[in-house]
Structure formats: C-alpha cells, structure tokens
Amino acid sequence: METQERKIDLFEVAEIKLSYSTKVKSSQRPRVASSRQVYEVFAQAWDQDRIEFVEDFKVMLLSRANRVLGIVTISSGGTAGTVVDVKLVLAAALKSASSSMILAHNHPSGNLLPSEQDKRITQRIRKAGEILDIPVLDHLIMTAEGYYSFADEGEL
C-alpha cells in the first residue's frame, strides 16, 4: 500500500488585506464636539429595548475632524456587566483608520456612577490607544435617562 505524502510549502501563507470602505460621504457624517452630542449619537444607535435590560459596550470611531466613522458593538453581556476585549477595540479603530475613539457602555440599573471595573477598562484602553496614536477622548456611561462623561468629570 502506497502512502501519499504532501509537501508543505513553507512560503505558502494567507494573504492579509487591510481596507476600509464607506457608503457615507465625509460631509454627511455627524460631527461631535461635546459629550451631549456624543450621547445623542450613541442614543440613536442604541437599541432602546436593551438599554435597561443588558449591558453593552460600544465604541464610536472618529476621523481627525471628529466626524463619526462608525459605531461598533464590542460586547454584550448580562444585567450586571460585560467583558471587553481591548484587542477588539483597537482592531476596530485600526481597521477604520480612526484618529480617535469614544467609549460607551450602559448601566441597566440606571446608576450613572462608574464602577472600579469601569475605571480600569477605561485606563487599559486609553493606554493601548496612546501606543497606537489613537486617543480615547471620552467614555460615557449611558442610561435611558442620561449619561456620565469621564472627560467632563476629569476622569480621563
């Protein structure tokens, strides 16, 4: 019985392409200049049926002119928390060629104050963004009735 051996080509690798395509002209993208405007854009993108139900973590990706390139949901969790993978946050920012980013997550409880875990993940993402020259401009905690801005409160 004859066995077939397959030769492995050590130089055969997967091709990786980096691309970004948009269907929205730059002039039509919303521009954000305050935490209130950021809250309003996030609120439009948030599923209002979930904001008091489960915790979601989203990232707003911005151009150099603070125009919104897009909003990506990084994770969705339970009623008391969600796991945030810093690598996914930065992968989205890099893939979209973002100049900066704004973080947001909701508290289904309605409590607007940040937890210690909220502060830690903000600092981890901020430090990672600094290395890649993609600063975190703010982190909002969202509820159905309002928001808390880390930047407005001097936490960034």
mmCIF file of C-alpha atoms in Angstrom:
data_model
loop_
_atom_site.group_PDB
_atom_site.id
_atom_site.type_symbol
_atom_site.label_atom_id
_atom_site.label_comp_id
_atom_site.label_asym_id
_atom_site.label_seq_id
_atom_site.Cartn_x
_atom_site.Cartn_y
_atom_site.Cartn_z
ATOM 1 C CA MET A 1 0.000 0.000 0.000
ATOM 2 C CA GLU A 2 1.378 3.335 -1.032
ATOM 3 C CA THR A 3 1.136 6.380 1.245
ATOM 4 C CA GLN A 4 0.881 9.821 -0.172
ATOM 5 C CA GLU A 5 2.961 12.494 1.371
ATOM 6 C CA ARG A 6 2.028 16.109 0.972
ATOM 7 C CA LYS A 7 4.851 18.548 0.729
ATOM 8 C CA ILE A 8 4.426 21.622 2.832
ATOM 9 C CA ASP A 9 5.467 24.844 1.195
ATOM 10 C CA LEU A 10 6.892 26.962 3.984
ATOM 11 C CA PHE A 11 6.310 30.111 1.948
ATOM 12 C CA GLU A 12 2.614 29.499 1.341
ATOM 13 C CA VAL A 13 0.727 31.791 3.689
ATOM 14 C CA ALA A 14 -2.629 33.516 3.816
ATOM 15 C CA GLU A 15 -2.842 36.947 2.270
ATOM 16 C CA ILE A 16 -3.949 39.709 4.604
ATOM 17 C CA LYS A 17 -5.658 42.744 3.155
ATOM 18 C CA LEU A 18 -6.328 45.954 5.009
ATOM 19 C CA SER A 19 -9.162 48.005 3.602
ATOM 20 C CA TYR A 20 -11.823 50.427 4.656
ATOM 21 C CA SER A 21 -14.856 51.304 2.597
ATOM 22 C CA THR A 22 -17.651 53.632 3.487
ATOM 23 C CA LYS A 23 -21.008 54.357 1.971
ATOM 24 C CA VAL A 24 -21.336 57.739 3.687
ATOM 25 C CA LYS A 25 -19.610 60.855 2.419
ATOM 26 C CA SER A 26 -17.455 62.660 4.973
ATOM 27 C CA SER A 27 -19.630 65.777 4.832
ATOM 28 C CA GLN A 28 -22.708 63.701 5.762
ATOM 29 C CA ARG A 29 -21.201 62.101 8.861
ATOM 30 C CA PRO A 30 -22.192 63.631 12.187
ATOM 31 C CA ARG A 31 -19.528 65.768 13.854
ATOM 32 C CA VAL A 32 -19.271 65.607 17.639
ATOM 33 C CA ALA A 33 -17.828 68.410 19.740
ATOM 34 C CA SER A 34 -19.354 67.808 23.183
ATOM 35 C CA SER A 35 -20.371 64.951 25.445
ATOM 36 C CA ARG A 36 -24.030 65.899 24.864
ATOM 37 C CA GLN A 37 -23.608 65.427 21.094
ATOM 38 C CA VAL A 38 -21.800 62.128 21.675
ATOM 39 C CA TYR A 39 -24.640 60.962 23.928
ATOM 40 C CA GLU A 40 -27.225 61.878 21.291
ATOM 41 C CA VAL A 41 -25.399 59.975 18.533
ATOM 42 C CA PHE A 42 -24.917 56.914 20.759
ATOM 43 C CA ALA A 43 -28.557 57.073 21.897
ATOM 44 C CA GLN A 44 -29.722 56.903 18.273
ATOM 45 C CA ALA A 45 -27.518 53.849 17.684
ATOM 46 C CA TRP A 46 -28.514 52.074 20.916
ATOM 47 C CA ASP A 47 -31.345 49.553 20.955
ATOM 48 C CA GLN A 48 -33.615 51.302 23.458
ATOM 49 C CA ASP A 49 -35.319 47.977 24.257
ATOM 50 C CA ARG A 50 -31.985 46.733 25.660
ATOM 51 C CA ILE A 51 -30.607 49.780 27.485
ATOM 52 C CA GLU A 52 -32.360 48.838 30.742
ATOM 53 C CA PHE A 53 -32.024 45.109 30.144
ATOM 54 C CA VAL A 54 -28.429 44.037 29.331
ATOM 55 C CA GLU A 55 -25.080 45.787 29.384
ATOM 56 C CA ASP A 56 -23.478 46.569 26.016
ATOM 57 C CA PHE A 57 -20.085 48.130 25.300
ATOM 58 C CA LYS A 58 -19.712 50.223 22.132
ATOM 59 C CA VAL A 59 -17.012 52.346 20.538
ATOM 60 C CA MET A 60 -17.513 55.447 18.411
ATOM 61 C CA LEU A 61 -14.731 55.738 15.839
ATOM 62 C CA LEU A 62 -13.784 59.261 14.770
ATOM 63 C CA SER A 63 -11.931 60.960 11.947
ATOM 64 C CA ARG A 64 -9.375 63.705 12.562
ATOM 65 C CA ALA A 65 -12.229 66.245 12.220
ATOM 66 C CA ASN A 66 -14.279 64.399 14.911
ATOM 67 C CA ARG A 67 -16.715 63.080 12.311
ATOM 68 C CA VAL A 68 -18.239 59.729 13.209
ATOM 69 C CA LEU A 69 -16.802 56.973 11.033
ATOM 70 C CA GLY A 70 -18.959 54.388 12.744
ATOM 71 C CA ILE A 71 -20.094 52.782 15.964
ATOM 72 C CA VAL A 72 -19.151 49.203 16.747
ATOM 73 C CA THR A 73 -20.544 46.943 19.458
ATOM 74 C CA ILE A 74 -17.594 45.298 21.174
ATOM 75 C CA SER A 75 -19.517 43.145 23.628
ATOM 76 C CA SER A 76 -22.911 42.360 25.038
ATOM 77 C CA GLY A 77 -23.255 40.857 28.473
ATOM 78 C CA GLY A 78 -25.738 40.285 31.230
ATOM 79 C CA THR A 79 -27.665 42.543 33.561
ATOM 80 C CA ALA A 80 -24.631 43.409 35.683
ATOM 81 C CA GLY A 81 -21.678 43.513 33.305
ATOM 82 C CA THR A 82 -19.963 42.657 30.042
ATOM 83 C CA VAL A 83 -16.460 41.528 29.123
ATOM 84 C CA VAL A 84 -14.440 43.957 26.998
ATOM 85 C CA ASP A 85 -11.533 42.667 24.906
ATOM 86 C CA VAL A 86 -9.101 45.560 24.428
ATOM 87 C CA LYS A 87 -7.705 43.898 21.293
ATOM 88 C CA LEU A 88 -11.135 44.074 19.619
ATOM 89 C CA VAL A 89 -11.470 47.773 20.457
ATOM 90 C CA LEU A 90 -8.098 48.567 18.895
ATOM 91 C CA ALA A 91 -8.689 46.240 15.929
ATOM 92 C CA ALA A 92 -11.840 48.195 15.047
ATOM 93 C CA ALA A 93 -10.023 51.514 15.430
ATOM 94 C CA LEU A 94 -7.124 50.376 13.264
ATOM 95 C CA LYS A 95 -9.328 48.804 10.580
ATOM 96 C CA SER A 96 -11.317 52.033 10.208
ATOM 97 C CA ALA A 97 -8.180 54.218 10.255
ATOM 98 C CA SER A 98 -9.673 56.144 13.169
ATOM 99 C CA SER A 99 -7.899 59.175 14.561
ATOM 100 C CA SER A 100 -9.598 58.879 17.956
ATOM 101 C CA MET A 101 -12.358 56.987 19.730
ATOM 102 C CA ILE A 102 -15.039 57.397 22.340
ATOM 103 C CA LEU A 103 -16.129 54.519 24.546
ATOM 104 C CA ALA A 104 -19.628 53.929 25.884
ATOM 105 C CA HIS A 105 -21.474 51.337 27.840
ATOM 106 C CA ASN A 106 -24.825 51.273 29.554
ATOM 107 C CA HIS A 107 -25.803 50.516 33.114
ATOM 108 C CA PRO A 108 -29.145 48.666 33.047
ATOM 109 C CA SER A 109 -29.563 49.549 36.740
ATOM 110 C CA GLY A 110 -29.834 53.244 35.842
ATOM 111 C CA ASN A 111 -26.848 54.108 38.067
ATOM 112 C CA LEU A 112 -24.679 56.694 36.317
ATOM 113 C CA LEU A 113 -21.616 56.411 38.562
ATOM 114 C CA PRO A 114 -18.624 54.432 37.211
ATOM 115 C CA SER A 115 -17.545 51.283 38.983
ATOM 116 C CA GLU A 116 -13.901 50.432 39.661
ATOM 117 C CA GLN A 117 -14.076 47.968 36.757
ATOM 118 C CA ASP A 118 -15.336 50.801 34.507
ATOM 119 C CA LYS A 119 -12.371 52.939 35.520
ATOM 120 C CA ARG A 120 -9.879 50.102 34.983
ATOM 121 C CA ILE A 121 -11.081 49.197 31.475
ATOM 122 C CA THR A 122 -11.091 52.878 30.509
ATOM 123 C CA GLN A 123 -7.456 53.217 31.562
ATOM 124 C CA ARG A 124 -6.421 49.972 29.826
ATOM 125 C CA ILE A 125 -7.984 51.069 26.528
ATOM 126 C CA ARG A 126 -6.603 54.606 26.952
ATOM 127 C CA LYS A 127 -3.052 53.263 27.405
ATOM 128 C CA ALA A 128 -3.356 50.916 24.424
ATOM 129 C CA GLY A 129 -4.729 53.749 22.287
ATOM 130 C CA GLU A 130 -1.841 56.007 23.281
ATOM 131 C CA ILE A 131 0.677 53.490 21.964
ATOM 132 C CA LEU A 132 -1.093 53.418 18.590
ATOM 133 C CA ASP A 133 -1.730 57.186 18.500
ATOM 134 C CA ILE A 134 -5.499 56.653 18.724
ATOM 135 C CA PRO A 135 -6.548 58.590 21.827
ATOM 136 C CA VAL A 136 -9.665 57.871 23.866
ATOM 137 C CA LEU A 137 -11.465 61.219 24.026
ATOM 138 C CA ASP A 138 -14.221 60.163 26.429
ATOM 139 C CA HIS A 139 -16.101 57.248 27.968
ATOM 140 C CA LEU A 140 -19.824 57.614 28.505
ATOM 141 C CA ILE A 141 -21.996 55.595 30.843
ATOM 142 C CA MET A 142 -25.458 55.556 29.279
ATOM 143 C CA THR A 143 -28.866 55.098 30.835
ATOM 144 C CA ALA A 144 -32.355 55.663 29.466
ATOM 145 C CA GLU A 145 -32.465 58.990 31.323
ATOM 146 C CA GLY A 146 -28.978 60.444 30.909
ATOM 147 C CA TYR A 147 -25.242 59.902 30.841
ATOM 148 C CA TYR A 148 -21.980 60.265 32.751
ATOM 149 C CA SER A 149 -18.918 61.576 30.898
ATOM 150 C CA PHE A 150 -15.468 60.561 32.138
ATOM 151 C CA ALA A 151 -13.972 63.570 30.313
ATOM 152 C CA ASP A 152 -16.458 66.067 31.759
ATOM 153 C CA GLU A 153 -15.781 64.727 35.256
ATOM 154 C CA GLY A 154 -11.979 64.882 34.876
ATOM 155 C CA GLU A 155 -11.552 61.089 34.894
ATOM 156 C CA LEU A 156 -9.559 60.942 31.629
#
